[in-house]
Coordinates of C-alpha atoms in Angstrom, one line a residue:
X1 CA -207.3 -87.9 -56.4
X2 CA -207.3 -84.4 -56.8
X3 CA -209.7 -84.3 -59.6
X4 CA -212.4 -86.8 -57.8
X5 CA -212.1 -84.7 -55.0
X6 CA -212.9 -81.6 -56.8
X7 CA -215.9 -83.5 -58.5
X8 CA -216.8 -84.8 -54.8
X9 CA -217.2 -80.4 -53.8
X10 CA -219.4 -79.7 -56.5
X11 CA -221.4 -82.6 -56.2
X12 CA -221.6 -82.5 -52.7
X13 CA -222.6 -78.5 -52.5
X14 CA -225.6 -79.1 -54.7
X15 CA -228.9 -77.3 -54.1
X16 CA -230.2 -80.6 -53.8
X17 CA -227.5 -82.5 -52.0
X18 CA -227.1 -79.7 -48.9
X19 CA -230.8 -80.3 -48.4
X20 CA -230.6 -84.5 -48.4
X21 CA -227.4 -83.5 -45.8
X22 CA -229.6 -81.5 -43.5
X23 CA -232.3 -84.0 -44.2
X24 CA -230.8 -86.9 -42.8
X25 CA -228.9 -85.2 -39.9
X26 CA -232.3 -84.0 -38.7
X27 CA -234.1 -87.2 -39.2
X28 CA -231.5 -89.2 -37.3
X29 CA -230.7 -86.8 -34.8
X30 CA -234.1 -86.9 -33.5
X31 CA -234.9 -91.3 -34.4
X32 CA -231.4 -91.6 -32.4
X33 CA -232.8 -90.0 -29.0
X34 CA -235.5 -92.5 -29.3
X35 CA -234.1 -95.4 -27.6
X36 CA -235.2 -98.9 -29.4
X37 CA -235.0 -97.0 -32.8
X38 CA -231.6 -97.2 -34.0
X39 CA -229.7 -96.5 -37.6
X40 CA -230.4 -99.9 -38.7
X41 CA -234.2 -99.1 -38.4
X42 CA -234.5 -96.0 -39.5
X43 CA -232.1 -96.4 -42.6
X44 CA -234.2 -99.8 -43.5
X45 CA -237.2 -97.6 -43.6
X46 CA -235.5 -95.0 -45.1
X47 CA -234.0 -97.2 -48.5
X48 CA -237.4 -97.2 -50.7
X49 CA -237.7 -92.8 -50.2
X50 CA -233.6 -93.3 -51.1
X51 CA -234.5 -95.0 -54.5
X52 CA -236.8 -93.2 -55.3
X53 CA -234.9 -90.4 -55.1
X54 CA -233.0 -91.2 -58.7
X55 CA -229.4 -89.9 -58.3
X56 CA -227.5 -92.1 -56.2
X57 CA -225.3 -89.5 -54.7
X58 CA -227.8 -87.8 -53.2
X59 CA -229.8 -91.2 -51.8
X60 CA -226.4 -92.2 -50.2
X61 CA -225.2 -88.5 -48.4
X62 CA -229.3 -89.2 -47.3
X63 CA -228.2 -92.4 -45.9
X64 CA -225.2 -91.4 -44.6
X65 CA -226.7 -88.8 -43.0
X66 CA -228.9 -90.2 -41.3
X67 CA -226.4 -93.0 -39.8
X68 CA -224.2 -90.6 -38.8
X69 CA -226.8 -88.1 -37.3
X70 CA -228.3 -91.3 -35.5
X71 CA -224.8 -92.1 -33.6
X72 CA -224.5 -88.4 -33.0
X73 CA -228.1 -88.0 -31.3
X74 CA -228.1 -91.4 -29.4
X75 CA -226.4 -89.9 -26.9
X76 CA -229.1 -87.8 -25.5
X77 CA -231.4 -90.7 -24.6
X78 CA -227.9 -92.4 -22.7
X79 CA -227.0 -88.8 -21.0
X80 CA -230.7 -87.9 -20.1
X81 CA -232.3 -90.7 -18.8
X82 CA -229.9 -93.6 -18.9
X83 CA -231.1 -95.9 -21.9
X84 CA -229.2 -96.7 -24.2
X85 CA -231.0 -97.1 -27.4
X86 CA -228.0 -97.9 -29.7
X87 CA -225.0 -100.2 -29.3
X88 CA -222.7 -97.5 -29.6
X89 CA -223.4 -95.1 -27.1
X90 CA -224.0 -97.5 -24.0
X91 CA -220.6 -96.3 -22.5
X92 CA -221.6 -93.0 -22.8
X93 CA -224.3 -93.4 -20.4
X94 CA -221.7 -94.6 -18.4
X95 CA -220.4 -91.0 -16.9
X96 CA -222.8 -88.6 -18.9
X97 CA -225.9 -90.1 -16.7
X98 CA -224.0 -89.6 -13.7
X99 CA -223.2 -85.7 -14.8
X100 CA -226.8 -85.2 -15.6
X101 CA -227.8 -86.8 -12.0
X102 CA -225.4 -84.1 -10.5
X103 CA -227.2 -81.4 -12.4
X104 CA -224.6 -81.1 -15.2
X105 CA -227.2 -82.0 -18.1
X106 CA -226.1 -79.2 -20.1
X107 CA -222.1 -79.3 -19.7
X108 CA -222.5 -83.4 -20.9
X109 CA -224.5 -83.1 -24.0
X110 CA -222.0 -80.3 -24.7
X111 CA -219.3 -82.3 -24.1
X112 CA -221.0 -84.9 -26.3
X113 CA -222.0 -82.7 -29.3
X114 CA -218.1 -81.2 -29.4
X115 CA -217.1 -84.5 -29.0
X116 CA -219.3 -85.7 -31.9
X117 CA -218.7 -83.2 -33.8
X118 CA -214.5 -83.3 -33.4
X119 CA -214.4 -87.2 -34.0
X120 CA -217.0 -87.0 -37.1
X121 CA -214.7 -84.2 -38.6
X122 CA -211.4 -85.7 -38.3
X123 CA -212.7 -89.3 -39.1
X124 CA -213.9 -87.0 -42.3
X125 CA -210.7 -85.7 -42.7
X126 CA -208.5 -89.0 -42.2
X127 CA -211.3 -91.0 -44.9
X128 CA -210.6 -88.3 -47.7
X129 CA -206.5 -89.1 -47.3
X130 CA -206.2 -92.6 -46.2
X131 CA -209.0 -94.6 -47.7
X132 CA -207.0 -96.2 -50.8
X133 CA -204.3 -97.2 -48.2
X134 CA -206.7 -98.2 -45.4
X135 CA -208.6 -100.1 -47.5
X136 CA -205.4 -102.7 -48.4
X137 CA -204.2 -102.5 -44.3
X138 CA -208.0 -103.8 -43.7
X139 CA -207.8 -106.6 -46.4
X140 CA -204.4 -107.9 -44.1
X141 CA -207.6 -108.9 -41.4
X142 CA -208.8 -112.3 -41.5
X143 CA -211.5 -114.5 -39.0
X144 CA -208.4 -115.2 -36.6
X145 CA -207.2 -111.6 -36.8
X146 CA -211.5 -110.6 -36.1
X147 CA -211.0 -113.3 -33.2
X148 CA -208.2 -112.0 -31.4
X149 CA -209.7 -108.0 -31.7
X150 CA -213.0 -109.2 -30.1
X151 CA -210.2 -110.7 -27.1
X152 CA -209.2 -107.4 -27.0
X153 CA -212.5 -105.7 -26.7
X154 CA -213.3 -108.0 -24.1
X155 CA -210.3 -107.2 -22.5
X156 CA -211.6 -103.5 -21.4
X157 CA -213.5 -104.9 -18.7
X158 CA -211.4 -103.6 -15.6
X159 CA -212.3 -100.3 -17.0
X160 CA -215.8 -101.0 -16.4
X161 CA -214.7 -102.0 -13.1
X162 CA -214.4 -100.2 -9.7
X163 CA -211.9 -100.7 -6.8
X164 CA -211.7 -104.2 -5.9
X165 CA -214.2 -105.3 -8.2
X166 CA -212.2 -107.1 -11.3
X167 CA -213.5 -110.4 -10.4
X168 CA -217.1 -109.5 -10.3
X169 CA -216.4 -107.7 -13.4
X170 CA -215.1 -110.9 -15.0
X171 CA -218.3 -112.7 -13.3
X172 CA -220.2 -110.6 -15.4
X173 CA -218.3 -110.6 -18.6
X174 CA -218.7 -114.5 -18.6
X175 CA -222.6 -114.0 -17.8
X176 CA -222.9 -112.1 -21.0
X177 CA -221.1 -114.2 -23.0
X178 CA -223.0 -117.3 -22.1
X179 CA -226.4 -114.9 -22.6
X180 CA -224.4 -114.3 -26.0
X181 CA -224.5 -118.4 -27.1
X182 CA -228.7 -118.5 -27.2
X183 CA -230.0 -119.1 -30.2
X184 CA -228.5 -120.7 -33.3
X185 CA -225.1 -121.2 -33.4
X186 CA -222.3 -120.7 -35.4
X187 CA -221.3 -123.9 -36.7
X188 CA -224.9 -125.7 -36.7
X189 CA -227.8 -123.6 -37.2
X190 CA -229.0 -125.7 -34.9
X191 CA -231.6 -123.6 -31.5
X192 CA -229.1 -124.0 -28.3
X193 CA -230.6 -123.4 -24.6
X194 CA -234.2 -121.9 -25.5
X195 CA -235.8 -124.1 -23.0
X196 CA -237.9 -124.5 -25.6
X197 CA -239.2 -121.3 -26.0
X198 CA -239.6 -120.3 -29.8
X199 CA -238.9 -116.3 -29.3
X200 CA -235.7 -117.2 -27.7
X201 CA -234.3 -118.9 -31.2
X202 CA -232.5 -116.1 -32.2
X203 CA -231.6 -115.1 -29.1
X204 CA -231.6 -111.9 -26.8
X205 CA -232.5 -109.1 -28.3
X206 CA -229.4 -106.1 -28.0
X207 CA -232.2 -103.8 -27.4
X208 CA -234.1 -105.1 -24.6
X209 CA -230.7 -106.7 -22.9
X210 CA -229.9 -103.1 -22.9
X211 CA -232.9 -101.3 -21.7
X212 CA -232.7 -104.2 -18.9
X213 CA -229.6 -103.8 -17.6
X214 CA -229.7 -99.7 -17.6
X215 CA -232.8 -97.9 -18.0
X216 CA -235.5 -100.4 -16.2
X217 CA -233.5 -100.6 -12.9
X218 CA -233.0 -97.3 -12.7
X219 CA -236.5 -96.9 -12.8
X220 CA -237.4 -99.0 -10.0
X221 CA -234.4 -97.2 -8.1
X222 CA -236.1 -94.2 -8.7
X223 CA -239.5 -95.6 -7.4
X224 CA -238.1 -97.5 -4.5
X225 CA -235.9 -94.7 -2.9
X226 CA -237.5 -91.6 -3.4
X227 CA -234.1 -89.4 -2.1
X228 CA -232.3 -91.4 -5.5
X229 CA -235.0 -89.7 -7.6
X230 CA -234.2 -85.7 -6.2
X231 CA -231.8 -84.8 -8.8
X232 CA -229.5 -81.7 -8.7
X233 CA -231.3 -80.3 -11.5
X234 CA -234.7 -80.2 -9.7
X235 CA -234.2 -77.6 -7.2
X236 CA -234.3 -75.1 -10.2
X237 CA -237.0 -76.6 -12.4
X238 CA -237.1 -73.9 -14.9
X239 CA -233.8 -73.4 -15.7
X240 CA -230.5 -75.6 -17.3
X241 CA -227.7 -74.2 -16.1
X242 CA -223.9 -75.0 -16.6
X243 CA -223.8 -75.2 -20.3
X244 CA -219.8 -74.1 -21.1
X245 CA -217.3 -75.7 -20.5
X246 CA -214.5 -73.9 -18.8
X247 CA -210.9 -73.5 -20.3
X248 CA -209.3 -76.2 -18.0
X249 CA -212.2 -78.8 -19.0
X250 CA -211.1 -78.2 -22.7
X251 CA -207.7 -78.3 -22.0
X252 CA -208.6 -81.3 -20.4
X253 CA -210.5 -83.1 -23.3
X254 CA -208.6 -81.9 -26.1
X255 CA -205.8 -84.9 -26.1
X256 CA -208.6 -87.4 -25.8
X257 CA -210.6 -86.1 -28.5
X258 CA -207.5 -86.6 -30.6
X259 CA -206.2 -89.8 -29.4
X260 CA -209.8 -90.8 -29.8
X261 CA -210.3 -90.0 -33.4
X262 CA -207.6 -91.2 -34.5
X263 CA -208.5 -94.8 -32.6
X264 CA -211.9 -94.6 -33.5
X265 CA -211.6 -94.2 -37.0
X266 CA -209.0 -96.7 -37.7
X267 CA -211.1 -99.7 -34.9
X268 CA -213.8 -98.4 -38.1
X269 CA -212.3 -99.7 -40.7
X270 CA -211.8 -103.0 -39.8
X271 CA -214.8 -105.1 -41.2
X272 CA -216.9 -106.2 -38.5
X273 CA -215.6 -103.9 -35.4
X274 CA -217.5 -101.1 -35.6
X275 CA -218.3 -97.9 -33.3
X276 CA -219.7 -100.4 -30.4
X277 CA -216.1 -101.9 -30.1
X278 CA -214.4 -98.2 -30.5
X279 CA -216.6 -96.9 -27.9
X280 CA -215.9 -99.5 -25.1
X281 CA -211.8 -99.4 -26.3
X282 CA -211.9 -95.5 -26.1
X283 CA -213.0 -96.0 -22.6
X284 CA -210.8 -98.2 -21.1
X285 CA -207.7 -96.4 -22.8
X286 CA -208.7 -93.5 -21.8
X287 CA -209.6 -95.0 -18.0
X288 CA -205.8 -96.9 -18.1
X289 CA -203.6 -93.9 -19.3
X290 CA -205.3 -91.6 -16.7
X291 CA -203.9 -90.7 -13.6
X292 CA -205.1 -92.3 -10.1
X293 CA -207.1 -89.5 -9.2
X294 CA -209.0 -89.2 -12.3
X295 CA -209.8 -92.8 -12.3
X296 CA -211.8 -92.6 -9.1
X297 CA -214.1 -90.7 -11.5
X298 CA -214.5 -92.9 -14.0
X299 CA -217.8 -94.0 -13.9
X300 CA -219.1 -91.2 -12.0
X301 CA -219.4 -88.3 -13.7
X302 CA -215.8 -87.6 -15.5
X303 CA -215.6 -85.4 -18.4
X304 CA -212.7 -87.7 -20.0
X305 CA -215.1 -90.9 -19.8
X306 CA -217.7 -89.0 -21.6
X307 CA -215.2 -87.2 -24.2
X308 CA -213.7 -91.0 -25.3
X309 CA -217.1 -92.8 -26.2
X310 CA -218.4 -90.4 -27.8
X311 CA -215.4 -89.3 -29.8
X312 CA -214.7 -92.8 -31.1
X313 CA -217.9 -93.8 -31.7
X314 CA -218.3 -91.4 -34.3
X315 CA -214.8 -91.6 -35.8
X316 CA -215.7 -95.3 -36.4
X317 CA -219.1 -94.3 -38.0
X318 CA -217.1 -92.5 -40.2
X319 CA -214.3 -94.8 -40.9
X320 CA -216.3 -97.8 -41.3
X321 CA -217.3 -96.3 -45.0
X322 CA -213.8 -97.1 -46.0
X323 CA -214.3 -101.0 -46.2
X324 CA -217.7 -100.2 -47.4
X325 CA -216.7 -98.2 -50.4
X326 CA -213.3 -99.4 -51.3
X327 CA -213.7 -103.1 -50.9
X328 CA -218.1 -103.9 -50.9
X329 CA -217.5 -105.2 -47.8
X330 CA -220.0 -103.9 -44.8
X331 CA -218.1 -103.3 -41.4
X332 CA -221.6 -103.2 -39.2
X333 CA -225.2 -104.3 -39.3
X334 CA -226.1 -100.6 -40.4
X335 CA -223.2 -100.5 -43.3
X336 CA -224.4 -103.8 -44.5
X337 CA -228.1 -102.0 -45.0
X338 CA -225.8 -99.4 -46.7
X339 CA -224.5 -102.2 -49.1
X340 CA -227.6 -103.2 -50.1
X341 CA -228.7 -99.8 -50.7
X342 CA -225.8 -99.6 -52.7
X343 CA -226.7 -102.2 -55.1
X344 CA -230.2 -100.8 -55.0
X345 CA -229.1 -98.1 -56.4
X346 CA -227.0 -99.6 -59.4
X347 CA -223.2 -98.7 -57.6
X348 CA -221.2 -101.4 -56.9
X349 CA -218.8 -100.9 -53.8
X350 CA -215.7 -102.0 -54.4
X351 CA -211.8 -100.5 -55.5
X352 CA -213.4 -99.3 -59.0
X353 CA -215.7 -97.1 -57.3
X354 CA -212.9 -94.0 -56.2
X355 CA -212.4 -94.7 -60.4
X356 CA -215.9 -95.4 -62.1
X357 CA -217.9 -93.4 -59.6
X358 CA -216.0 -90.7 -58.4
X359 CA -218.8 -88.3 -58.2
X360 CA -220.5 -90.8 -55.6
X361 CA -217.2 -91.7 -53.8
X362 CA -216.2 -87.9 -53.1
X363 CA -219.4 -86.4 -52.5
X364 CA -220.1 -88.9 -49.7
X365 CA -217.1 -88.0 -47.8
X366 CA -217.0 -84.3 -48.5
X367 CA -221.1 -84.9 -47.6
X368 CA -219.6 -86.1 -43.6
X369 CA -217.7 -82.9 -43.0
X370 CA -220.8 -80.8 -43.8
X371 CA -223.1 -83.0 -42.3
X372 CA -220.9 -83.0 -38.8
X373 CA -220.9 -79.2 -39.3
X374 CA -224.8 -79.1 -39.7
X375 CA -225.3 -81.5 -36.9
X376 CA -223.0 -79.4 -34.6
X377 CA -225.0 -76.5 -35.3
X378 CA -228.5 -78.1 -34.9
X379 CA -227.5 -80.0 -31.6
X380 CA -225.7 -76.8 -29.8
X381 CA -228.9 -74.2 -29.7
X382 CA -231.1 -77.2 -28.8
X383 CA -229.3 -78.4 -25.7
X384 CA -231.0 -76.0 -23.5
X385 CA -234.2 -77.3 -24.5
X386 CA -233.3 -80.8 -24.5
X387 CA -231.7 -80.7 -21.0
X388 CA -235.0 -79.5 -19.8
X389 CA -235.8 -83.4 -19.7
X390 CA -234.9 -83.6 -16.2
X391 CA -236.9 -80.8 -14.8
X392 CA -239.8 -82.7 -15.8
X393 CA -241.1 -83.8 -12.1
X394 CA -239.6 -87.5 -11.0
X395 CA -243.8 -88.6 -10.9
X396 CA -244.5 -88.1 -14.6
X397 CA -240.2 -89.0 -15.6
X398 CA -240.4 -92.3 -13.8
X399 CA -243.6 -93.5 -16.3
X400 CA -241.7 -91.6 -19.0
X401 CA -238.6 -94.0 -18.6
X402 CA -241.3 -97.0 -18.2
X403 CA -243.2 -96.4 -21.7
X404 CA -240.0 -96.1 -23.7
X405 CA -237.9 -98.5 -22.4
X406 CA -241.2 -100.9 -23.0
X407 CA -241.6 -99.5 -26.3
X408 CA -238.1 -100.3 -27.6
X409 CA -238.4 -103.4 -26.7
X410 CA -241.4 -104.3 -28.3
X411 CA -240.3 -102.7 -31.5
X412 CA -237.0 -104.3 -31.4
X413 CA -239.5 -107.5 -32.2
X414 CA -242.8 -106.7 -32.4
X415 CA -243.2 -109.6 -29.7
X416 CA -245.6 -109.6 -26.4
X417 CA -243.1 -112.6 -25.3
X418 CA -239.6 -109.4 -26.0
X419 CA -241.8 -107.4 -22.6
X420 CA -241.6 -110.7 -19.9
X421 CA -237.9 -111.2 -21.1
X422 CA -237.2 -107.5 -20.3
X423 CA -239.0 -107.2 -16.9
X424 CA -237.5 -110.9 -16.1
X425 CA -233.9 -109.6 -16.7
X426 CA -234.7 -105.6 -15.4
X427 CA -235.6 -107.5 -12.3
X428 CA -232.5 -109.6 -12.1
X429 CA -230.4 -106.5 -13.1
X430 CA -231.7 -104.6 -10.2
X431 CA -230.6 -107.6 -8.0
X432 CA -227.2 -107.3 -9.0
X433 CA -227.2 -103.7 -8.6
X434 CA -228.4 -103.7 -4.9
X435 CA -225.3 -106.5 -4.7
X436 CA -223.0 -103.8 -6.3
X437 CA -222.1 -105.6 -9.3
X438 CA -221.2 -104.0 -12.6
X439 CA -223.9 -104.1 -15.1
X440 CA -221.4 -102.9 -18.2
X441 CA -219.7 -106.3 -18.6
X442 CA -221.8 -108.2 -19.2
X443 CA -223.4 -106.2 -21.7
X444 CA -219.8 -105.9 -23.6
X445 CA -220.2 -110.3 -22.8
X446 CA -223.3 -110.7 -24.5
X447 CA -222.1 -107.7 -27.7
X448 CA -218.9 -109.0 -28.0
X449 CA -219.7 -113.0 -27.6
X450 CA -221.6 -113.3 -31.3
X451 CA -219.1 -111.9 -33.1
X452 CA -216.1 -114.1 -30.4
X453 CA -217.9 -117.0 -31.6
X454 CA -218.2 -116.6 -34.7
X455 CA -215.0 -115.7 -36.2
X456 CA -213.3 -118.3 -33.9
X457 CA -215.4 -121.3 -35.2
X458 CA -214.2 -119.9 -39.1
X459 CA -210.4 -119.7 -37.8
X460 CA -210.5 -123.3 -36.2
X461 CA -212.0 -124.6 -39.6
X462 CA -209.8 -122.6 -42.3
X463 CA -207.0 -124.2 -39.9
X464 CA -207.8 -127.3 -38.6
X465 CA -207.4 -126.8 -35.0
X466 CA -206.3 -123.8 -32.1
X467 CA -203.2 -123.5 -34.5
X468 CA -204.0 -120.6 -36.3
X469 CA -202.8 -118.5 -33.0
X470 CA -198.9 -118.9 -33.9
X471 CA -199.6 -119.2 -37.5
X472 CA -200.4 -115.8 -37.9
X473 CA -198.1 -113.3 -36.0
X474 CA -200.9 -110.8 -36.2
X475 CA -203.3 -112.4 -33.8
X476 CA -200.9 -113.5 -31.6
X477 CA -199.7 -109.7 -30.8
X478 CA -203.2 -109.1 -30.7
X479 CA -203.8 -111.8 -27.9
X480 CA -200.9 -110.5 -25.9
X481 CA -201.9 -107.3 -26.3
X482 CA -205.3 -108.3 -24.7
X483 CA -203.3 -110.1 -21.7
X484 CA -201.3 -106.7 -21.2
X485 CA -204.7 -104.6 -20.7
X486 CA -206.2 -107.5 -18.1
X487 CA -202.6 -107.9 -16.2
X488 CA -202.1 -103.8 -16.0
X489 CA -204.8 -102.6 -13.8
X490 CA -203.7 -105.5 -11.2
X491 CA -199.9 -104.5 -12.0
X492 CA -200.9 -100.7 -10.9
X493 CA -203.3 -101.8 -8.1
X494 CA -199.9 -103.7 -6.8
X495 CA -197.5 -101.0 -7.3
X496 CA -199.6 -98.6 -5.5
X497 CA -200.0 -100.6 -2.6
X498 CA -196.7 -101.5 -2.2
X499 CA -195.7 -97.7 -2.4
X500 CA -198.4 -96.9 0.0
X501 CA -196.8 -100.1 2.1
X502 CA -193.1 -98.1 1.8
X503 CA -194.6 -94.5 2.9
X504 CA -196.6 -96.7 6.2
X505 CA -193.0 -98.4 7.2
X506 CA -191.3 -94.8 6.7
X507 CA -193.2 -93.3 9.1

């Protein structure tokens, strides 16, 4: 180990190498602001400049860097103007738009880039020393096992939830895993509930759902109550203040950062999870272990609820390498473009790979730490700059919001028919806005419900049957560990009101 990691420096501090590092963290920094234009994109475009290239070190630290740089820069599009372009970062929009509305642009995409930066590094850290042993923990995870984590994921959803609203939480949960079963299925590649309609036979598209449920309404907020649209931030256009953080908000952020990475990156390695399914599980942990009073905040604005997301998401980024590397197997849609740059490129993945190719192996994960570094000092000078977003007048921001929410949509597909969806559902999102549902749900629903489906149709074929829940002891403490996280917030809720019920009858 000590040898390929040597082997990994000197690769890995090339001339050549430290340039496809900055590179790649500068090309998907800037294609993960762009909402529509995630990793998967940008890294399909990217493969054919990769081969080219020769030396398949270097094409994969490009790769990696600009996967990495893209989870690490989608969060400016979520914190700035509320959409959401990848997966991963829709919970950070979650409190980091509602800083930025306050006038505390600055302070979140700080909070985002240390974040980022903190979960990267240690996900870095944890890949170099754990990824033989990870990579034989992750091979324990069948279909059933895939099944039951999904449960959990979907599971979060009374941390999407406010006071009193569980049940429309669940409401919406259901709505987005129904949105979830149109298209082909699992077990019959058969086209279910189109209504006939040929663009819908793959289903919804993850990009427009999402740029319907976050960014369009807020649009048409913005346009139909003008008061919505005077931000903090405008009544000093020319300036982006509140940049630090103070002592007490790092004091505060530190223990989630580390709980965080250390979720993140091991949600990462499992094949199929992901940084989607670390983000929304960072949340809601983060939501159920903190106190009361900083609950009420969730959701509007808290420092912890921007810290978690953002922390895990990137810890998974970097942890889902391990199954890639050590076993060929791809953990996400953007690992699996990975894989077939891989083979592109004459490596096989697999447990020969720390042994045949150490020079590849090493250098990749030495590449992360670096690259995290370079991002943290691209990001940090710029956020000035970048914040200065919202002191663009509300007139020219609102068509602003319009063109690229439209545009990733239509990229997404390259299909006129992708626009009428997303106006159809941005309509019906702003519905159940004005009726004070929560959008979030159902957008965790509809992420979750593929993957749900999927892995339980494979479980109830490998064993004939609903069985497979006792037969493997694994899901089943998976499944009660998804009733635990849907009975505790009503357990609290309880306990508080019958304490408040005690102090009433004492007085």
């Amino acid at each position: 180990m000590l040898e390929g990691f040597l082997i990994g420096i000197t690769t890995a501090f090339s001339i050549t190498n430290i340039l496809m590092v900055i590179g790649g963290c500068l090309i998907g920094t800037f294609i993960g602001m762009l909402p529509g234009l995630g990793p998967m994109s940008i890294i399909a475009i990217m493969i054919p400049v990769a081969i080219t290239i020769g030396d398949p070190s270097a094409a994969l630290i490009l790769l990696a860097g600009v996967y990495y740089g893209a989870v690490f820069g989608g969060s400016t599009s979520s914190i700035l103007i509320n959409a959401p372009g990848v997966a991963s970062t829709v919970a950070t929009s979650f409190d980091g738009y509602p800083m930025a509305r306050r006038g505390e642009a600055g302070k979140a995409l700080t909070i985002a880039a240390i974040s980022s930066f903190c979960g990267g590094t240690i996900g870095a850290i944890l890949l170099m020393i754990f990824a033989p042993m990870l990579a034989s923990v992750a091979l324990l995870f069948h279909s059933a096992e895939y099944f039951a984590l999904m449960v959990v994921g979907l599971s979060a959803i009374a941390a999407f939830a406010g006071t009193g609203q569980v049940g429309k939480a669940l409401m919406m949960t259901i709505l987005g895993l129904i949105m979830a079963t149109v298209g082909e299925g699992a077990l019959f590649n058969m086209p279910r509930f189109t209504m006939g309609i040929m663009d819908l036979q793959s289903g919804f598209n993850f990009i427009t759902l999402a740029m319907a449920m976050f960014a369009l309404p807020e649009a048409i907020f913005l346009v139909l109550d003008p008061a919505r649209s005077k931000t903090k931030g405008d009544k000093d256009s020319g300036k982006i203040s509140g940049l630090r953080i103070s002592r007490a908000e790092a004091r505060a952020i530190a223990p989630v950062i580390g709980r965080q990475s250390i979720q993140g990156f091991l949600i990462g390695v499992l094949p199929g999870a992901g940084a989607t399914i670390a983000s929304f599980l960072g949340y809601a942990v983060e939501r159920n272990l903190a106190t009361k009073e900083e609950q009420k905040h969730f959701g509007h604005g808290s420092i912890k609820g921007l810290a978690a997301p953002e922390t895990a998401n990137n810890a998974a980024s970097t942890g889902s390498f391990v199954p890639l590397l050590t076993l060929g197997i791809p953990g996400s849609g953007t690992t699996a473009i990975l894989l077939g740059a891989l083979i592109a490129l004459n490596v096989t993945p697999g447990p020969r790979l720390m042994v045949d190719k150490p020079e590849v192996f090493w250098a990749v994960i030495i590449s992360m730490y670096l690259g995290n570094l370079i991002l943290l000092i691209l990001n940090l000078p710029l956020i000035p700059y970048i914040a200065k977003i919202l002191a663009v007048p509300r007139t020219f921001l609102i068509p602003f919001i319009l063109f690229f929410t439209l545009m990733g949509s239509y990229i997404g597909q390259n299909n006129s028919t992708e626009l009428l969806i997303l106006i159809g559902l941005g309509v019906c999102a702003t519905v159940l806005r004005f009726a004070d549902y929560p959008l979030a749900p159902l957008l965790i629903g509809f992420i979750l419900g593929r993957m749900l489906e999927d892995n339980f149709a494979r479980s109830m074929q490998l064993y004939d049957g609903i069985g497979f829940i006792l037969e493997r002891p694994m899901t089943l403490g998976l499944l009660i560990l998804a009733g635990v996280l849907v009975l505790l917030p009503s357990y609290r809720a309880r306990r508080a009101r019958m304490r408040a019920r005690g102090i009433a009858d004492g007085d």
